[in-house]
Short mmCIF file of C-alpha atoms in Angstrom, two decimals:
data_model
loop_
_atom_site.label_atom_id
_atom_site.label_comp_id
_atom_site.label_asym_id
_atom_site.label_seq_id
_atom_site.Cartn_x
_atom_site.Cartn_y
_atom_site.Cartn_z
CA UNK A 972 17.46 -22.58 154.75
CA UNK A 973 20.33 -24.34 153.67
CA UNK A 974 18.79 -24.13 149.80
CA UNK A 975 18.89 -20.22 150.30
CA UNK A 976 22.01 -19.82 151.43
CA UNK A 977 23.55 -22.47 148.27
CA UNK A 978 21.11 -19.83 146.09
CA UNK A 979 22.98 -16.78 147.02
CA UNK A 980 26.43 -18.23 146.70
CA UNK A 981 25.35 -19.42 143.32
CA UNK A 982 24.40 -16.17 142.56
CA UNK A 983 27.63 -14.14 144.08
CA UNK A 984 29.42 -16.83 142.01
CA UNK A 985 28.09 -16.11 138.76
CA UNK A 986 28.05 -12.43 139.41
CA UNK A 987 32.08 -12.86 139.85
CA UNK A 988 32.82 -15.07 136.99
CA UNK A 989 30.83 -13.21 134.41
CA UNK A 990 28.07 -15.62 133.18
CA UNK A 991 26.48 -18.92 134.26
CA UNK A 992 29.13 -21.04 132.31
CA UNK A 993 31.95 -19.89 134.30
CA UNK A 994 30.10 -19.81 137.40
CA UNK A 995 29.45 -23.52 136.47
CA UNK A 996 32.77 -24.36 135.87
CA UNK A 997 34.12 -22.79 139.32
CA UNK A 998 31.03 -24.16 141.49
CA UNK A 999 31.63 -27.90 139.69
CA UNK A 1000 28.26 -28.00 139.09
CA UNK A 1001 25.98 -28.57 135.66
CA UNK A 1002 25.03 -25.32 134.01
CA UNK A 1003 21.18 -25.98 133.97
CA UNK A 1004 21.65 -26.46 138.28
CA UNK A 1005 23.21 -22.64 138.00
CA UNK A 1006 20.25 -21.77 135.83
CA UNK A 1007 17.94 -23.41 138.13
CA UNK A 1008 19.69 -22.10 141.29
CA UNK A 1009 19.04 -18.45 139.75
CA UNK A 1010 15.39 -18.98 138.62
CA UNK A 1011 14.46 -19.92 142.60
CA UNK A 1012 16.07 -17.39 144.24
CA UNK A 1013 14.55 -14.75 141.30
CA UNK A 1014 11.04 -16.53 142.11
CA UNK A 1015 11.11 -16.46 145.89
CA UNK A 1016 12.24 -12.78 146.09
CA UNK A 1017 10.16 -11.69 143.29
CA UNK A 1018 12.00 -9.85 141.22
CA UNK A 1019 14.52 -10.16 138.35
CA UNK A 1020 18.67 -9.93 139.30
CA UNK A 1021 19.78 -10.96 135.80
CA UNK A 1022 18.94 -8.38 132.64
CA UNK A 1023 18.18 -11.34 130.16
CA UNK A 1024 16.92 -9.31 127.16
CA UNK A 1025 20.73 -7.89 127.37
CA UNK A 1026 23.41 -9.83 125.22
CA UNK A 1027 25.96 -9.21 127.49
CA UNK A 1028 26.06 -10.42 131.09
CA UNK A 1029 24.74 -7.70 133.12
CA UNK A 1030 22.73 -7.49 136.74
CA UNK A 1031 19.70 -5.19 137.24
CA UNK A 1032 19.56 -2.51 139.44
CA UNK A 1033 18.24 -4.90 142.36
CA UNK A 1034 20.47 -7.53 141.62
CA UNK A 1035 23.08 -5.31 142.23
CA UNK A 1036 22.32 -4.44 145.33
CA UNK A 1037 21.15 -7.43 146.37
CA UNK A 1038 24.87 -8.83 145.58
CA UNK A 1039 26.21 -6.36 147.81
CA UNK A 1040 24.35 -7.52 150.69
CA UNK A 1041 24.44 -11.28 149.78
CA UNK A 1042 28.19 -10.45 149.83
CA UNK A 1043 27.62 -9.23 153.39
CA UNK A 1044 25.99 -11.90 154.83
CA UNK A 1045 27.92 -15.30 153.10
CA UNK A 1046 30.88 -13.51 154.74
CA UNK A 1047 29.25 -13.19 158.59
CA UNK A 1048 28.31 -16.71 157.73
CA UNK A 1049 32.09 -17.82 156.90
CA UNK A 1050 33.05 -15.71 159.94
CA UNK A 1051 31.18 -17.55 162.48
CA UNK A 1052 32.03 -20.84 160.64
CA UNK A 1053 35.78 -19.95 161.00
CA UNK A 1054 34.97 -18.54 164.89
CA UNK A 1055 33.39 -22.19 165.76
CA UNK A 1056 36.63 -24.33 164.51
CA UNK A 1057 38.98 -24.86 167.87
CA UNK A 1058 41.50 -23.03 168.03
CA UNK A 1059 44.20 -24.43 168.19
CA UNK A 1060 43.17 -26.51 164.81
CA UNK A 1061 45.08 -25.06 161.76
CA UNK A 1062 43.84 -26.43 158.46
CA UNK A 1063 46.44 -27.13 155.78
CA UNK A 1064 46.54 -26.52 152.16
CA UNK A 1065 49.11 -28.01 149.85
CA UNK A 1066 49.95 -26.04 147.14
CA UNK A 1067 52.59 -27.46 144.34
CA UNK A 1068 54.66 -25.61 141.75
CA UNK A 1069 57.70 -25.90 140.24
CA UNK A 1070 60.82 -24.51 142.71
CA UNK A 1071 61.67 -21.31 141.05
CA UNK A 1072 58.02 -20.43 140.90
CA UNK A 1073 57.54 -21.04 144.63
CA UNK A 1074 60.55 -18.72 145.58
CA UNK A 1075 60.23 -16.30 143.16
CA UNK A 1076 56.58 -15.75 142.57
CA UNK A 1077 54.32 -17.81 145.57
CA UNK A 1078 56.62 -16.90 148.29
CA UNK A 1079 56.49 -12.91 148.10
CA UNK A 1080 52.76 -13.27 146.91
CA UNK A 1081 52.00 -14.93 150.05
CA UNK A 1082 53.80 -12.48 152.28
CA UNK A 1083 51.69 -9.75 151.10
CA UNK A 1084 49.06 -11.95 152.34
CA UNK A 1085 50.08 -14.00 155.09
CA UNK A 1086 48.40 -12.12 158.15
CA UNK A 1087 44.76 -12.70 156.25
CA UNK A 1088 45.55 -16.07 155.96
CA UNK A 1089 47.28 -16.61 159.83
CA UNK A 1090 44.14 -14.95 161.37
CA UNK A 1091 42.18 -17.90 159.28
CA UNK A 1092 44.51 -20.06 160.45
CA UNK A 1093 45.24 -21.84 157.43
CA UNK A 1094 48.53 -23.78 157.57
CA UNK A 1095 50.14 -23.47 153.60
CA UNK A 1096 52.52 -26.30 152.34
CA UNK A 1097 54.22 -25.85 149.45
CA UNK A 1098 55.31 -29.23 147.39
CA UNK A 1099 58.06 -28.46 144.63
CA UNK A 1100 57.41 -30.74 141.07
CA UNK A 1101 57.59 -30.11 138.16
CA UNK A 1102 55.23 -33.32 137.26
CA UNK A 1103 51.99 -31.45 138.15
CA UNK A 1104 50.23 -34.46 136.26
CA UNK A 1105 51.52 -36.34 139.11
CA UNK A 1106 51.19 -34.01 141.71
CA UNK A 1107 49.89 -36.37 144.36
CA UNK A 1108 47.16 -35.34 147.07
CA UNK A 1109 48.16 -31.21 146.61
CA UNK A 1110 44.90 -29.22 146.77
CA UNK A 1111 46.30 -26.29 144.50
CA UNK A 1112 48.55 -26.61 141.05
CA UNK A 1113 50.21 -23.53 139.64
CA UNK A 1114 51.52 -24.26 136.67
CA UNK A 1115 50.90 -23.30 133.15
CA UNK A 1116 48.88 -26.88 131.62
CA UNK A 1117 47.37 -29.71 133.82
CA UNK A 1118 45.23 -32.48 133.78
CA UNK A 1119 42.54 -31.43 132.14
CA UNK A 1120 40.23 -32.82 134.90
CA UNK A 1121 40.81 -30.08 137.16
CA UNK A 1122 38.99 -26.93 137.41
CA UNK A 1123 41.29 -23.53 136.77
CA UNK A 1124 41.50 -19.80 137.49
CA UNK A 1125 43.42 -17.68 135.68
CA UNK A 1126 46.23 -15.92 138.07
CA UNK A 1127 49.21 -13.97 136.03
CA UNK A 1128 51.02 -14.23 133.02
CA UNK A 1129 54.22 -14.80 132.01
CA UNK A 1130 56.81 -14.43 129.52
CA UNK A 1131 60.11 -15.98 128.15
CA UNK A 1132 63.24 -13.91 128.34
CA UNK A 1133 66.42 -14.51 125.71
CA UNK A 1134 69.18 -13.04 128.11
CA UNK A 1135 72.44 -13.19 128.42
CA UNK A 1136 75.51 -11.83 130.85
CA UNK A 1137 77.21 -8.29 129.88
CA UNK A 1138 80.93 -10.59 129.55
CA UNK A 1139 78.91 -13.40 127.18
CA UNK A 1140 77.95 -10.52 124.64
CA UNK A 1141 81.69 -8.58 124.87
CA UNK A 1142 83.45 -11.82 123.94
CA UNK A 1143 80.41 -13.70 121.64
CA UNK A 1144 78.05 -10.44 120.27
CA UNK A 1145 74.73 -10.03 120.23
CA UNK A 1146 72.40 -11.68 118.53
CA UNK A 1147 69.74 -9.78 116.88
CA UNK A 1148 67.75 -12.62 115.14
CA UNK A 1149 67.32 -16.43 115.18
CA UNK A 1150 69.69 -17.03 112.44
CA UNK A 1151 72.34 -15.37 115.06
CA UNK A 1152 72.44 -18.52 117.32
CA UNK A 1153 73.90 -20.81 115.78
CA UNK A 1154 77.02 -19.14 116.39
CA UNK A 1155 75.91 -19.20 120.16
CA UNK A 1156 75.97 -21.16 123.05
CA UNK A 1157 73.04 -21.71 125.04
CA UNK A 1158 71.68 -22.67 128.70
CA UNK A 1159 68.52 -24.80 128.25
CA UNK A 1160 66.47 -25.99 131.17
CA UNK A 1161 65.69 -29.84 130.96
CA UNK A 1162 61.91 -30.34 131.26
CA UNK A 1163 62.26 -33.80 129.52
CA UNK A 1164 61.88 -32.18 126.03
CA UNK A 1165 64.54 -31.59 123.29
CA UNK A 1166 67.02 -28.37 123.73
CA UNK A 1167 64.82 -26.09 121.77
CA UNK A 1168 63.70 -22.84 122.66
CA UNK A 1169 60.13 -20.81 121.76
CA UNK A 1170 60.99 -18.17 118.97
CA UNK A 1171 57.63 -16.01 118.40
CA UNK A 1172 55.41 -19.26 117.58
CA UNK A 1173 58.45 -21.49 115.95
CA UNK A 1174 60.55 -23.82 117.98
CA UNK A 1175 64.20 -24.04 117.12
CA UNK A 1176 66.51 -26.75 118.27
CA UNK A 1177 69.41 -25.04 119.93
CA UNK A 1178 72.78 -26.41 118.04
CA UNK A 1179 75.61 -25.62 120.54
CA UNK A 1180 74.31 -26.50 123.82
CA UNK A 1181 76.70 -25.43 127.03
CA UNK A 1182 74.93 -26.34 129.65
CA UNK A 1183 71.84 -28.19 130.93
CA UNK A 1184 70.14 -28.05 133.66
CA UNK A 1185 66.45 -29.04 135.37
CA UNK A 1186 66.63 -26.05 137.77
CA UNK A 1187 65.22 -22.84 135.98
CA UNK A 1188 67.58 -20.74 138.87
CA UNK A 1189 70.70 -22.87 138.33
CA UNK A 1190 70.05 -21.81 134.72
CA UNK A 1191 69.84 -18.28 135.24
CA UNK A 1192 73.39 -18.30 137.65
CA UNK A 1193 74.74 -19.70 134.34
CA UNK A 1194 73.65 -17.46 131.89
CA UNK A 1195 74.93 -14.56 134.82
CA UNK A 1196 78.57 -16.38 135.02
CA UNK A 1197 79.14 -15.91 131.55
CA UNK A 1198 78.19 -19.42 130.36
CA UNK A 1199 75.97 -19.10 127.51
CA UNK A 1200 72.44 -17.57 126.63
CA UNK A 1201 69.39 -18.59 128.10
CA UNK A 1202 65.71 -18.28 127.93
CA UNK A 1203 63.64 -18.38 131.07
CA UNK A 1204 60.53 -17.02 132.57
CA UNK A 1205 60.50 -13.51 133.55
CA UNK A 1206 60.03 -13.65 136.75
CA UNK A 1207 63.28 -16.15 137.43
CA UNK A 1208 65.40 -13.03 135.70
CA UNK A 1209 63.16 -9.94 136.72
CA UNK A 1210 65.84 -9.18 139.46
CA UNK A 1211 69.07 -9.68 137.18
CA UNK A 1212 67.60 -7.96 134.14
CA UNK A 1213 67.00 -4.80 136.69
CA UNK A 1214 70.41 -4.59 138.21
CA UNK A 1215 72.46 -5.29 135.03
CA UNK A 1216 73.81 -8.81 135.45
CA UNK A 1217 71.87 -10.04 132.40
CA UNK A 1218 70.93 -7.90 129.72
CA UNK A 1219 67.51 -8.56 127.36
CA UNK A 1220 68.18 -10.01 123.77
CA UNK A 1221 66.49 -10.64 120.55
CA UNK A 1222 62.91 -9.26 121.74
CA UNK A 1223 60.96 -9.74 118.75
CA UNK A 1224 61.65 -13.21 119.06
CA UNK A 1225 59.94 -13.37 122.18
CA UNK A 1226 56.85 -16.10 122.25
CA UNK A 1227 53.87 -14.83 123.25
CA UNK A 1228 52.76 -14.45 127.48
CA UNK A 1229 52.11 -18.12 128.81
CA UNK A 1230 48.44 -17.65 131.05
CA UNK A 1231 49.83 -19.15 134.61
CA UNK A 1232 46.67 -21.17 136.41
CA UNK A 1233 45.74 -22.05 139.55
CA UNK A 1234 44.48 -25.39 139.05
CA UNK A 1235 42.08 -27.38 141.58
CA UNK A 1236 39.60 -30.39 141.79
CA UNK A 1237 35.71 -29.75 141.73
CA UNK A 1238 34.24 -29.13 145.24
CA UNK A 1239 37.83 -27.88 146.81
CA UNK A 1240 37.22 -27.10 150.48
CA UNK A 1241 36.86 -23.45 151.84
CA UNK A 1242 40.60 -23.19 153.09
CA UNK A 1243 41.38 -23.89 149.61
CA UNK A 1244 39.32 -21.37 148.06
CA UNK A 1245 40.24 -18.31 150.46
CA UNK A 1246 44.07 -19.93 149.05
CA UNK A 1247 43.17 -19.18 145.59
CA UNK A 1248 40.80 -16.20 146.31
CA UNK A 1249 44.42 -14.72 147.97
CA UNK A 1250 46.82 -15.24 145.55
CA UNK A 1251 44.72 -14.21 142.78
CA UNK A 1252 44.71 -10.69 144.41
CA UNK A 1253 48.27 -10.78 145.21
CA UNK A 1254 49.53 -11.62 142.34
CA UNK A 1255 49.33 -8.29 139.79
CA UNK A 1256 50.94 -8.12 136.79
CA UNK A 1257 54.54 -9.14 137.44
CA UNK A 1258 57.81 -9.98 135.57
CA UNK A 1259 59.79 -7.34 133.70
CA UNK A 1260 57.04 -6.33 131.37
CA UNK A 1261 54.95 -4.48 134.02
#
């Protein structure tokens, strides 16, 4: 029974990702087990749930159905395995990111969330690094690159925003291209790299630097007081860009969206995944660029 019920998460699995090789990839499991996993449950029913002859991905009529109701069931299942935990038990899931990204992005996601997750009684604990190599015994990483040991799922994008304070342009101008900041000062968050900035796909070392800083927020209250230009995720300036204390610069110079992950290690429990499965639909398109 057990082999069944492995079957038809295998097969809701790969019927979410898109093919067996990202089905693989989320399950932590060998591509020919997928495969193989398929094959059974398409051999004890009967009846075929993938269209092979197909080039792209695609379910038959059956297997379409069938997901529905497989759907159905793995959730009465995860029901009744929630129901028999005490109650009074609250699992925990650590999730780490880098500060501005837990108070300007996780924190609001997981609001629009938080009663799903309460009723599951899952217990979130959010560690702020920005060494996600290092990032200890957390269950969840969201951050832009990893270890690449970890499995990943894709949950927004974001993009770097030249900005600066209506006062910084009156006094100092606006730049329009790169050759413009030299004459500028600039606001660079310290991430243990040089002062250089992302311009389209070149990186230019910034010559007049006024200010540095680790915190991405600290950086943004300096660019607002007047202190220089910065560039900084979108979502760290989404709220000053909107009510005019910064103003957008220089947009063709803009490097192209960064893919923001969810990171995780192979066989991450069920708390963890209903985490993941959560944020991912919280967390639309965001940032200024909606």
């Amino acid at each position: 029974m057990a082999d069944k019920f492995e079957d038809l998460r295998t097969f809701i699995t790969v019927m979410s990702a898109g093919g067996v090789n990202a089905a693989a990839a989320e399950l932590g499991i060998a591509k020919s087990a997928v495969s193989r996993r398929l094959s059974d449950l398409e051999k004890r029913l009967g009846v075929s749930l993938i269209e092979r002859a197909s080039r792209r991905f695609e379910a038959t009529a059956v297997g379409l159905e069938y997901e529905r109701r497989a759907r159905l069931v793995l959730a009465s299942l995860e029901e009744l395995d929630s129901f028999a935990v005490p109650q009074t038990e609250r699992r925990s899931v650590t999730i780490s990111a880098d500060t501005a990204m837990i108070s300007h992005v996780l924190v609001p996601a997981i609001a629009r969330v938080n009663p799903k997750l309460q009723n599951e009684r899952i217990l979130l604990r959010f560690a702020a690094t920005q060494d996600h190599a290092n990032a200890g015994e957390a269950d969840v990483i969201i951050a832009a690159k990893v270890t690449p040991d970890l499995e990943y799922r894709d949950v927004f994008s974001s993009r770097r925003i030249i900005c600066a304070s209506p006062a910084y342009i009156a006094s100092h101008g606006t730049p329009e291209e790169a050759k413009h900041l030299d004459g500028h000062f600039a606001v660079v968050v310290d991430d243990g790299a040089a002062a250089t900035w992302q311009l389209g796909e070149r990186t230019r070392a910034m010559a007049k630097t006024a200010m540095i800083t680790p915190d991405m927020d600290a950086a943004a209250a300096a660019a607002v007081a007047g202190i220089g230009l910065a560039q900084l995720p979108d979502f760290v300036v989404a709220a000053a860009l909107g009510d005019g204390r910064l103003v957008r610069l220089m947009t063709r110079e803009e490097p192209q969206p960064t893919q923001i992950r969810a990171f995780y290690r192979k066989g991450i429990d069920l708390s963890g995944r209903r985490v993941i499965d959560a944020l991912t639909d919280a967390l639309s398109p965001i940032g200024v660029d909606k």
